[in-house]
Short mmCIF file of C-alpha atoms and ligand atoms in Angstrom, two decimals:
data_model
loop_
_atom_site.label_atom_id
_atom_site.label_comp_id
_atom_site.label_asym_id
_atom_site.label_seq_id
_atom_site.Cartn_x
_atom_site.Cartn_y
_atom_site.Cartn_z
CA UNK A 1 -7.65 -22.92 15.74
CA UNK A 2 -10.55 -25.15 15.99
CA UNK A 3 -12.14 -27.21 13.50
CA UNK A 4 -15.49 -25.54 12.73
CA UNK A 5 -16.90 -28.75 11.61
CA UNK A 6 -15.48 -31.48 14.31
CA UNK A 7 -14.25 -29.33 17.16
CA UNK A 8 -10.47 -30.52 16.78
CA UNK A 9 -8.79 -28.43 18.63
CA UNK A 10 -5.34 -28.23 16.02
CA UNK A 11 -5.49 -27.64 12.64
CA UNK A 12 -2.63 -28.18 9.55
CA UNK A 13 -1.69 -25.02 7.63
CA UNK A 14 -2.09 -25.89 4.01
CA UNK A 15 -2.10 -23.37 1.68
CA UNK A 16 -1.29 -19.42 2.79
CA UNK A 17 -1.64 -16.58 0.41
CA UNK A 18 -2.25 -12.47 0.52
CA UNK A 19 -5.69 -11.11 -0.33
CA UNK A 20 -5.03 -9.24 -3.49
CA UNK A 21 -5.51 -5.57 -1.82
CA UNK A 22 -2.79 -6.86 0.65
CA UNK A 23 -4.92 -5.88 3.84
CA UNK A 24 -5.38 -9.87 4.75
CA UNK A 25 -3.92 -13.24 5.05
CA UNK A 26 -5.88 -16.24 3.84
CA UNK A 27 -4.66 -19.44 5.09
CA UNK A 28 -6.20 -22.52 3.65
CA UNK A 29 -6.25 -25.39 6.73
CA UNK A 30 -7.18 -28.96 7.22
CA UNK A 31 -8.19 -30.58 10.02
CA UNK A 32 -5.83 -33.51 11.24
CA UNK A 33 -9.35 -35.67 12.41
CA UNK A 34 -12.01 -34.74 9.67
CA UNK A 35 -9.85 -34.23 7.19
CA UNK A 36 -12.13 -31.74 6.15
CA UNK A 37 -10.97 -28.07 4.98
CA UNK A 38 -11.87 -24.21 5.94
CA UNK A 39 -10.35 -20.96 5.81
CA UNK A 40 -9.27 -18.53 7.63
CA UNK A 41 -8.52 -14.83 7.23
CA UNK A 42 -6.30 -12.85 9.36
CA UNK A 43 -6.36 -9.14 9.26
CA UNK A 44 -4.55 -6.67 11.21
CA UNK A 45 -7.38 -4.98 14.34
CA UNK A 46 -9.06 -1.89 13.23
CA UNK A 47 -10.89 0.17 15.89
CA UNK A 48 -13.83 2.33 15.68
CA UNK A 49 -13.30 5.37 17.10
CA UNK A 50 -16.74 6.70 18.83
CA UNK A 51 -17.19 10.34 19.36
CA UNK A 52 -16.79 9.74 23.15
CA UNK A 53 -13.73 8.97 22.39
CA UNK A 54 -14.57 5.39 23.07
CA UNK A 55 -12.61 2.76 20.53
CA UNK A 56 -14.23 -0.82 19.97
CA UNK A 57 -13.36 -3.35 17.40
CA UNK A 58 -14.76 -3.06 14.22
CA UNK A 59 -18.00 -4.75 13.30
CA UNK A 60 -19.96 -5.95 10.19
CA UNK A 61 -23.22 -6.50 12.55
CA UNK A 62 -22.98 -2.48 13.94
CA UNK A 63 -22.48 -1.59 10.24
CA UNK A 64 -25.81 -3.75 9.44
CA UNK A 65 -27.60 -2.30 12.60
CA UNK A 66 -26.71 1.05 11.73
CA UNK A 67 -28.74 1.32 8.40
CA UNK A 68 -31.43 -1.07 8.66
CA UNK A 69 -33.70 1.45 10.29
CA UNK A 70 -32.96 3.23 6.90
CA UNK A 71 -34.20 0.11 5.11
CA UNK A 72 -37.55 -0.46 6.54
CA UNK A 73 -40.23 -1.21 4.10
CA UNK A 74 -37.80 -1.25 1.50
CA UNK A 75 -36.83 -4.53 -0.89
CA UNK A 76 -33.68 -4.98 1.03
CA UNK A 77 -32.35 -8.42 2.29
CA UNK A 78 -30.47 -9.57 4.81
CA UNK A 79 -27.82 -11.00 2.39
CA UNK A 80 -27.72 -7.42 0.58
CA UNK A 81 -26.64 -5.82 4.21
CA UNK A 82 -24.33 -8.88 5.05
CA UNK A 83 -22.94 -7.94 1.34
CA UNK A 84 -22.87 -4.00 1.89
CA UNK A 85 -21.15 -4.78 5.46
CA UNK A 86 -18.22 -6.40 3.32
CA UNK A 87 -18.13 -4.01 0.73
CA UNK A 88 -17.55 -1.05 3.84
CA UNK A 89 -15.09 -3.35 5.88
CA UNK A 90 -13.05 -3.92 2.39
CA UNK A 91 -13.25 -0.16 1.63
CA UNK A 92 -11.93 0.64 5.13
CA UNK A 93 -9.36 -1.84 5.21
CA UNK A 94 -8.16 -1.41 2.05
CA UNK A 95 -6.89 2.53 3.20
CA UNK A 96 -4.59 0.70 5.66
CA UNK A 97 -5.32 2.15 8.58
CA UNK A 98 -5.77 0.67 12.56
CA UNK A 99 -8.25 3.25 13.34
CA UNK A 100 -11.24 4.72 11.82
CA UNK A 101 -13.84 7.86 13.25
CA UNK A 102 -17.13 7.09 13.40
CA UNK A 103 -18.42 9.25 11.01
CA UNK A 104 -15.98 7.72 8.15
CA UNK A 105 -17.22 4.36 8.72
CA UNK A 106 -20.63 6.54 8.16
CA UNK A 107 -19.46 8.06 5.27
CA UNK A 108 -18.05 4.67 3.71
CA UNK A 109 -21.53 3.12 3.61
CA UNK A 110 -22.85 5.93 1.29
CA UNK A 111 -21.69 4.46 -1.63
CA UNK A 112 -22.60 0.91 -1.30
CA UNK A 113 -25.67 1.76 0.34
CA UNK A 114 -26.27 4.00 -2.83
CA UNK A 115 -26.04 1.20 -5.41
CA UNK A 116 -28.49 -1.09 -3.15
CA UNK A 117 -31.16 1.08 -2.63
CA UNK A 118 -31.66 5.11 -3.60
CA UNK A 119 -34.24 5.40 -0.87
CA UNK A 120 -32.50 3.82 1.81
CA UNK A 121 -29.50 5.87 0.87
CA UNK A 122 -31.61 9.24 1.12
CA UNK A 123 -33.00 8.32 4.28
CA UNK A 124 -29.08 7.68 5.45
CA UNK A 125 -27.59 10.23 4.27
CA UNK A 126 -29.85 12.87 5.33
CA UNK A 127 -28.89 11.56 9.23
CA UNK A 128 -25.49 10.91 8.21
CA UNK A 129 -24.57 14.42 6.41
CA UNK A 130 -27.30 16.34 8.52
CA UNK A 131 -29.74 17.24 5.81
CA UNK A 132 -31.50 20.57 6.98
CA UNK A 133 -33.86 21.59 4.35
CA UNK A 134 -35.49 20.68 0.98
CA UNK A 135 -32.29 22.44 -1.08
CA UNK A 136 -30.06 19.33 0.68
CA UNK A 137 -32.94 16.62 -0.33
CA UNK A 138 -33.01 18.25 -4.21
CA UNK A 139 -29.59 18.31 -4.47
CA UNK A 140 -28.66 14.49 -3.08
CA UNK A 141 -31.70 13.57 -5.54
CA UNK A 142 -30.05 15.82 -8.86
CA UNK A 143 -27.03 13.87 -8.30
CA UNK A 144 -28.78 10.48 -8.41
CA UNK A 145 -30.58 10.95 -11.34
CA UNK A 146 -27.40 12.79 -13.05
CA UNK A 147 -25.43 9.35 -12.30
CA UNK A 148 -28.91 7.11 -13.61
CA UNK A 149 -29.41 9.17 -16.87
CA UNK A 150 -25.28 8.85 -17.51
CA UNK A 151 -25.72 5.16 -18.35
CA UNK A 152 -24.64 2.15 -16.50
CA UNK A 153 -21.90 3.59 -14.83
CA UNK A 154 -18.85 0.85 -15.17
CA UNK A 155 -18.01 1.53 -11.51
CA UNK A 156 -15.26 -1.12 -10.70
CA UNK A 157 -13.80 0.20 -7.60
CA UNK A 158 -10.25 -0.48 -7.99
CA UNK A 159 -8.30 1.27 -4.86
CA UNK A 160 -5.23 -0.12 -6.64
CA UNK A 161 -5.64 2.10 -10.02
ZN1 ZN B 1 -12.43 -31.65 11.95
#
């Protein structure tokens, strides 16, 4: 692998450990001419499976262009959709599968998109789960305010547990 800072084309392996959901490798590596360090992550391929029937590699960046129309005019930043991206890709990955539908990857940005903006989310999800009338709207809404009025909601998503 190159050096992302000097172009070297080798780099030394030195440190190589398991993410702690065990979906990844990190491998710590320093390059042999810079001396400088960077890491890596190696995960196993996970395909997108379109409703064509079409698979393509998983993206971060379709993930980001798929609710930003959702997120217009709304305080939303482009480092809380790089963050949301990760929180979906770890969500995916951490089920262990290669391949994914669509409308799961879809369904996995609900709940991230849901703690970074309640509007945005709305506007998603009505697309997404094919809102149809008012009764779909009052009922998303009832459940948002039934999670706000329960308190801070200690939700530590721990896959593991
Ligand atoms: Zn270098």
């Amino acid at each position: 692998m190159h050096c992302p800072f000097c172009r070297h084309p080798d780099s030394r392996v030195v440190d190589s450990r398991i993410s702690e959901d065990g979906s990844a490798i990190r491998r710590r590596r320093q390059c042999p001419s810079c001396m400088r360090r960077f890491t890596t992550m190696e995960h196993t391929s996970l395909s997108v499976i379109k409703r064509s029937g079409v698979s393509e590699e998983f993206s971060r960046q379709k993930v980001i262009a798929g609710v930003r129309k959702a997120c217009q005019g709304r305080p939303v930043g482009e480092d809380d959709l790089a963050k949301m991206a990760q929180q979906v890709e770890e969500k995916i990955r951490s089920r262990g599968v290669a391949e994914i539908d669509a409308d799961e990857v879809g369904l996995a940005i609900l709940e991230p998109l849901r703690e970074l903006d309640q509007v945005a989310y709305l506007r998603f999800a009505s697309v997404y789960q094919g809102f149809d009338s008012l009764e779909d709207f009052e009922s998303a809404i009832a459940s948002l305010r039934a999670e706000r009025d329960s308190g801070q909601d200690s939700r530590k998503s721990d896959p593991a547990g």
